Short mmCIF file of C-alpha atoms and ligand atoms in Angstrom, two decimals:
data_model
loop_
_atom_site.label_atom_id
_atom_site.label_comp_id
_atom_site.label_asym_id
_atom_site.label_seq_id
_atom_site.Cartn_x
_atom_site.Cartn_y
_atom_site.Cartn_z
CA UNK A 1 73.92 105.40 65.64
CA UNK A 2 73.72 107.76 62.56
CA UNK A 3 76.15 107.62 59.59
CA UNK A 4 79.00 110.11 60.46
CA UNK A 5 79.40 110.91 56.72
CA UNK A 6 75.84 112.62 57.02
CA UNK A 7 76.82 114.75 59.81
CA UNK A 8 76.11 118.60 58.74
CA UNK A 9 79.70 119.24 60.12
CA UNK A 10 81.23 116.40 58.26
CA UNK A 11 79.70 117.42 55.15
CA UNK A 12 80.77 121.03 55.60
CA UNK A 13 84.37 120.06 56.45
CA UNK A 14 84.58 117.88 53.14
CA UNK A 15 83.12 120.73 51.13
CA UNK A 16 85.42 123.28 52.72
CA UNK A 17 88.73 121.21 52.11
CA UNK A 18 87.50 120.66 48.46
CA UNK A 19 86.65 124.35 47.95
CA UNK A 20 90.16 125.31 49.41
CA UNK A 21 91.79 123.07 46.93
CA UNK A 22 89.84 124.39 44.11
CA UNK A 23 91.04 127.83 44.94
CA UNK A 24 94.52 126.71 44.79
CA UNK A 25 95.39 127.32 48.45
CA UNK A 26 96.24 123.62 49.21
CA UNK A 27 98.76 122.27 46.80
CA UNK A 28 99.75 118.70 47.49
CA UNK A 29 99.27 118.29 51.29
CA UNK A 30 99.54 122.02 52.01
CA UNK A 31 97.11 123.39 54.53
CA UNK A 32 95.15 121.81 57.45
CA UNK A 33 91.82 122.64 59.29
CA UNK A 34 90.56 121.72 62.76
CA UNK A 35 87.08 122.10 63.91
CA UNK A 36 85.84 122.02 67.47
CA UNK A 37 82.61 119.88 67.98
CA UNK A 38 80.12 119.70 70.86
CA UNK A 39 80.19 116.25 72.47
CA UNK A 40 76.31 116.07 72.03
CA UNK A 41 77.08 116.40 68.22
CA UNK A 42 79.72 113.63 68.31
CA UNK A 43 77.60 111.39 70.33
CA UNK A 44 74.96 111.15 67.75
CA UNK A 45 77.22 109.44 65.35
CA UNK A 46 79.94 107.67 67.38
CA UNK A 47 80.40 105.37 70.56
CA UNK A 48 82.42 107.97 72.86
CA UNK A 49 83.77 104.99 74.71
CA UNK A 50 85.24 103.23 71.41
CA UNK A 51 88.69 104.75 71.42
CA UNK A 52 90.60 103.30 68.19
CA UNK A 53 94.15 104.48 69.20
CA UNK A 54 95.67 107.03 71.45
CA UNK A 55 98.25 109.40 69.84
CA UNK A 56 100.52 111.52 71.88
CA UNK A 57 100.34 115.42 71.03
CA UNK A 58 103.79 116.54 72.26
CA UNK A 59 102.25 119.57 74.22
CA UNK A 60 99.98 120.68 77.11
CA UNK A 61 96.61 122.33 76.54
CA UNK A 62 94.62 121.83 79.63
CA UNK A 63 92.00 124.19 78.42
CA UNK A 64 91.21 121.79 75.76
CA UNK A 65 90.70 118.66 78.10
CA UNK A 66 87.89 116.47 76.86
CA UNK A 67 87.29 118.55 73.79
CA UNK A 68 86.62 117.08 70.37
CA UNK A 69 88.10 117.98 67.01
CA UNK A 70 87.73 116.95 63.51
CA UNK A 71 91.06 117.62 62.04
CA UNK A 72 92.68 116.98 58.59
CA UNK A 73 95.62 114.38 58.55
CA UNK A 74 99.17 115.10 58.14
CA UNK A 75 100.59 114.38 54.48
CA UNK A 76 97.03 114.06 53.30
CA UNK A 77 95.86 116.09 50.18
CA UNK A 78 92.85 118.35 50.30
CA UNK A 79 91.73 117.15 46.88
CA UNK A 80 91.36 113.64 48.26
CA UNK A 81 89.25 114.44 51.15
CA UNK A 82 85.87 114.15 49.35
CA UNK A 83 86.82 110.71 48.12
CA UNK A 84 88.18 109.19 51.20
CA UNK A 85 87.27 111.26 54.25
CA UNK A 86 87.90 108.38 56.61
CA UNK A 87 91.59 108.28 55.53
CA UNK A 88 92.16 111.86 55.29
CA UNK A 89 90.39 113.25 58.23
CA UNK A 90 90.04 112.24 62.05
CA UNK A 91 88.15 112.87 65.08
CA UNK A 92 89.99 113.14 68.42
CA UNK A 93 89.21 113.89 71.89
CA UNK A 94 92.00 115.48 73.89
CA UNK A 95 92.83 114.01 77.27
CA UNK A 96 95.68 114.16 79.85
CA UNK A 97 95.99 117.96 79.71
CA UNK A 98 95.91 117.95 76.09
CA UNK A 99 98.93 115.58 75.91
CA UNK A 100 96.95 112.59 74.25
CA UNK A 101 94.48 112.51 71.45
CA UNK A 102 92.03 109.64 71.48
CA UNK A 103 91.13 108.81 68.07
CA UNK A 104 87.52 107.99 67.69
CA UNK A 105 87.11 107.97 63.90
CA UNK A 106 89.13 108.34 60.79
CA UNK A 107 92.95 108.22 59.86
CA UNK A 108 92.08 104.76 58.69
CA UNK A 109 95.52 104.17 57.03
CA UNK A 110 97.22 104.44 60.49
CA UNK A 111 97.83 108.23 59.78
CA UNK A 112 97.56 111.00 62.49
CA UNK A 113 96.47 114.75 62.65
CA UNK A 114 98.39 117.56 60.87
CA UNK A 115 101.92 118.39 61.89
CA UNK A 116 100.62 121.80 62.52
CA UNK A 117 98.33 120.39 65.40
CA UNK A 118 100.23 122.56 67.87
CA UNK A 119 99.47 125.70 66.21
CA UNK A 120 95.94 124.69 65.71
CA UNK A 121 95.28 123.50 69.24
CA UNK A 122 97.18 126.60 70.96
CA UNK A 123 95.36 128.90 68.56
CA UNK A 124 91.95 127.49 69.58
CA UNK A 125 92.67 128.05 73.29
CA UNK A 126 93.78 131.73 72.35
CA UNK A 127 90.84 132.43 70.41
CA UNK A 128 88.43 130.79 72.90
CA UNK A 129 89.76 133.17 75.61
CA UNK A 130 88.61 136.21 73.41
CA UNK A 131 85.62 134.62 71.55
CA UNK A 132 83.91 131.64 73.37
CA UNK A 133 82.09 131.17 69.87
CA UNK A 134 85.18 130.30 67.98
CA UNK A 135 85.14 126.63 66.34
CA UNK A 136 87.58 126.67 63.57
CA UNK A 137 91.34 127.20 62.84
CA UNK A 138 92.28 126.94 59.12
CA UNK A 139 95.85 127.08 57.62
CA UNK A 140 96.47 127.27 53.90
CA UNK A 141 99.04 128.76 51.24
CA UNK A 142 97.16 131.31 49.21
CA UNK A 143 99.75 132.49 46.41
CA UNK A 144 99.06 136.29 46.77
CA UNK A 145 99.28 136.53 50.40
CA UNK A 146 102.58 134.56 50.29
CA UNK A 147 103.80 136.44 47.37
CA UNK A 148 103.31 139.77 49.40
CA UNK A 149 105.44 138.55 52.19
CA UNK A 150 108.36 138.64 49.99
CA UNK A 151 107.97 142.24 48.74
CA UNK A 152 105.91 144.10 51.48
CA UNK A 153 107.17 145.14 54.93
CA UNK A 154 106.07 142.55 57.60
CA UNK A 155 105.27 145.47 59.96
CA UNK A 156 101.79 144.51 61.11
CA UNK A 157 100.20 147.93 60.92
CA UNK A 158 101.69 148.58 57.55
CA UNK A 159 100.60 145.28 56.05
CA UNK A 160 97.17 145.55 57.60
CA UNK A 161 96.68 148.96 56.17
CA UNK A 162 98.02 147.87 52.66
CA UNK A 163 95.37 145.12 52.68
CA UNK A 164 92.53 147.41 54.03
CA UNK A 165 93.23 149.74 51.06
CA UNK A 166 93.11 147.05 48.30
CA UNK A 167 89.07 146.42 48.80
CA UNK A 168 86.63 148.56 50.33
CA UNK A 169 85.17 145.65 52.47
CA UNK A 170 88.37 144.52 53.92
CA UNK A 171 88.23 146.76 56.94
CA UNK A 172 84.70 145.49 57.60
CA UNK A 173 85.67 141.87 57.28
CA UNK A 174 88.83 141.91 59.28
CA UNK A 175 88.73 144.99 61.42
CA UNK A 176 91.20 143.52 63.92
CA UNK A 177 93.61 143.43 60.96
CA UNK A 178 96.26 140.79 60.22
CA UNK A 179 99.19 139.74 62.51
CA UNK A 180 102.36 138.47 61.05
CA UNK A 181 104.97 136.21 62.07
CA UNK A 182 108.55 136.14 60.56
CA UNK A 183 109.64 132.96 58.83
CA UNK A 184 109.82 130.07 61.50
CA UNK A 185 110.28 126.45 61.12
CA UNK A 186 106.70 124.96 60.67
CA UNK A 187 105.23 122.11 62.55
CA UNK A 188 106.87 123.10 65.94
CA UNK A 189 105.49 123.85 69.27
CA UNK A 190 107.48 127.11 68.96
CA UNK A 191 105.55 128.27 66.04
CA UNK A 192 102.45 127.02 67.57
CA UNK A 193 102.85 129.28 70.86
CA UNK A 194 103.96 132.07 68.50
CA UNK A 195 100.76 131.72 66.46
CA UNK A 196 98.66 131.51 69.33
CA UNK A 197 100.03 134.74 70.89
CA UNK A 198 99.11 136.43 67.66
CA UNK A 199 95.64 135.00 67.76
CA UNK A 200 94.88 136.88 70.91
CA UNK A 201 94.62 140.18 68.84
CA UNK A 202 93.59 138.99 65.44
CA UNK A 203 91.70 136.28 63.63
CA UNK A 204 94.30 136.24 60.76
CA UNK A 205 98.08 135.44 61.27
CA UNK A 206 100.36 135.34 58.33
CA UNK A 207 103.38 133.17 58.37
CA UNK A 208 106.02 134.91 56.11
CA UNK A 209 107.00 132.97 53.10
CA UNK A 210 104.58 130.07 54.11
CA UNK A 211 100.94 130.93 54.46
CA UNK A 212 98.18 132.07 56.60
CA UNK A 213 96.00 131.08 59.65
CA UNK A 214 92.40 132.14 60.06
CA UNK A 215 90.09 131.35 62.98
CA UNK A 216 86.26 131.92 63.22
CA UNK A 217 83.08 130.59 64.50
CA UNK A 218 82.43 128.37 61.47
CA UNK A 219 84.07 127.17 58.33
CA UNK A 220 82.19 129.37 56.03
CA UNK A 221 83.23 132.45 58.07
CA UNK A 222 86.80 131.43 58.42
CA UNK A 223 87.07 130.70 54.61
CA UNK A 224 85.49 133.99 53.82
CA UNK A 225 87.97 135.65 56.13
CA UNK A 226 91.04 134.15 54.33
CA UNK A 227 89.30 134.65 50.86
CA UNK A 228 88.80 138.35 51.49
CA UNK A 229 92.38 138.84 52.50
CA UNK A 230 93.77 136.78 49.71
CA UNK A 231 91.62 138.99 47.32
CA UNK A 232 93.21 142.06 48.71
CA UNK A 233 96.66 140.55 48.26
CA UNK A 234 96.00 139.69 44.80
CA UNK A 235 94.88 143.36 44.15
CA UNK A 236 98.08 144.50 45.83
CA UNK A 237 100.32 142.08 43.59
CA UNK A 238 98.68 143.43 40.57
CA UNK A 239 99.31 147.19 41.38
CA UNK A 240 102.45 147.25 43.55
CA UNK A 241 104.79 147.85 40.77
CA UNK A 242 102.62 150.52 39.08
CA UNK A 243 102.35 154.05 40.19
CA UNK A 244 99.43 154.46 42.74
CA UNK A 245 97.09 157.44 41.59
CA UNK A 246 94.16 156.64 44.01
CA UNK A 247 93.46 154.81 47.29
CA UNK A 248 91.07 154.55 49.94
CA UNK A 249 91.71 157.13 52.49
CA UNK A 250 91.67 156.94 56.33
CA UNK A 251 88.76 159.31 56.11
CA UNK A 252 86.78 156.91 54.04
CA UNK A 253 87.79 153.98 56.19
CA UNK A 254 86.01 155.81 59.09
CA UNK A 255 82.92 156.20 57.12
CA UNK A 256 82.97 152.42 56.56
CA UNK A 257 83.33 152.02 60.39
CA UNK A 258 80.35 153.92 60.84
CA UNK A 259 78.43 152.67 58.23
CA UNK A 260 79.07 148.93 59.24
CA UNK A 261 79.40 149.39 62.92
CA UNK A 262 82.92 147.96 63.16
CA UNK A 263 86.01 149.47 64.69
CA UNK A 264 89.58 149.16 62.98
CA UNK A 265 92.24 148.14 65.24
CA UNK A 266 93.27 150.74 67.65
CA UNK A 267 96.08 153.16 66.33
CA UNK A 268 95.94 151.62 62.70
CA UNK A 269 93.94 154.43 61.27
CA UNK A 270 94.99 158.14 61.36
P1 LIG B 301 100.26 118.67 57.23
O1 LIG B 301 100.32 117.65 55.93
O2 LIG B 301 101.15 117.96 58.24
O3 LIG B 301 99.00 119.07 57.53
O4 LIG B 301 101.12 119.81 56.64
C1 LIG B 301 100.91 120.91 55.74
C2 LIG B 301 101.23 122.20 56.02
O5 LIG B 301 100.63 123.12 55.54
C3 LIG B 301 102.35 122.38 56.75
O6 LIG B 301 102.43 123.70 57.16
ZN1 LIG B 302 101.65 125.06 55.60
#
């Protein structure tokens, strides 16, 4: 059996959490990541029959039966992941229609997966139906996106258009735009279901006055998605209080669509 700490996906997970902390997106225990793994990848590093503990999930997700996830722990600090991955991360397999998580590795201090596990697992289900290559769900608290939800309308079309207008490459990186949820109580099945529904039409979902969710095929791509939206929000927060003299026009957006072979969300461009 190989050392799990040398697995490429483990190394990438640790690097990503560390980088997210360095970007200031994950103060204290803020944020959480879940990474879907193939059974064959896990089997190289762990005895799949050695279940350490079984943890109830509190929701059903039949589509995830038997699936393996590497997940950040609840209450754990991203800044500490690199120093004690076996305490701050856990690897679980979902069973009983997703109602139970079998712990195969990690959470060594007796901890468990993130309190946002419902939003993560339900979002995986939603994204896999539209994109079978999806592997990652990532949540964090980037300051400018958060700030924007205090001063900008939460209308999804308007919010998306503003972000697209802030950097030329935004429409290329997230042509599906951003969906937005109003403030809701976090850590619940309700916000999980609402997030998953929003994930059916976009890979970015903003939680007003809280943070953002991103989904993608790998950790790098998902990080880059949030990074791009956060950069756009940063530009917006720098200019929102100033007279706007120039912008990226819808005509120019259409040129970007043609040049990069993407299509902005239906009805979002004039
Ligand atoms: P956890 O520590 O349970 O992952 O919660 C952090 C968070 O960001 C809640 O939304
Ligand atoms: Zn949060």
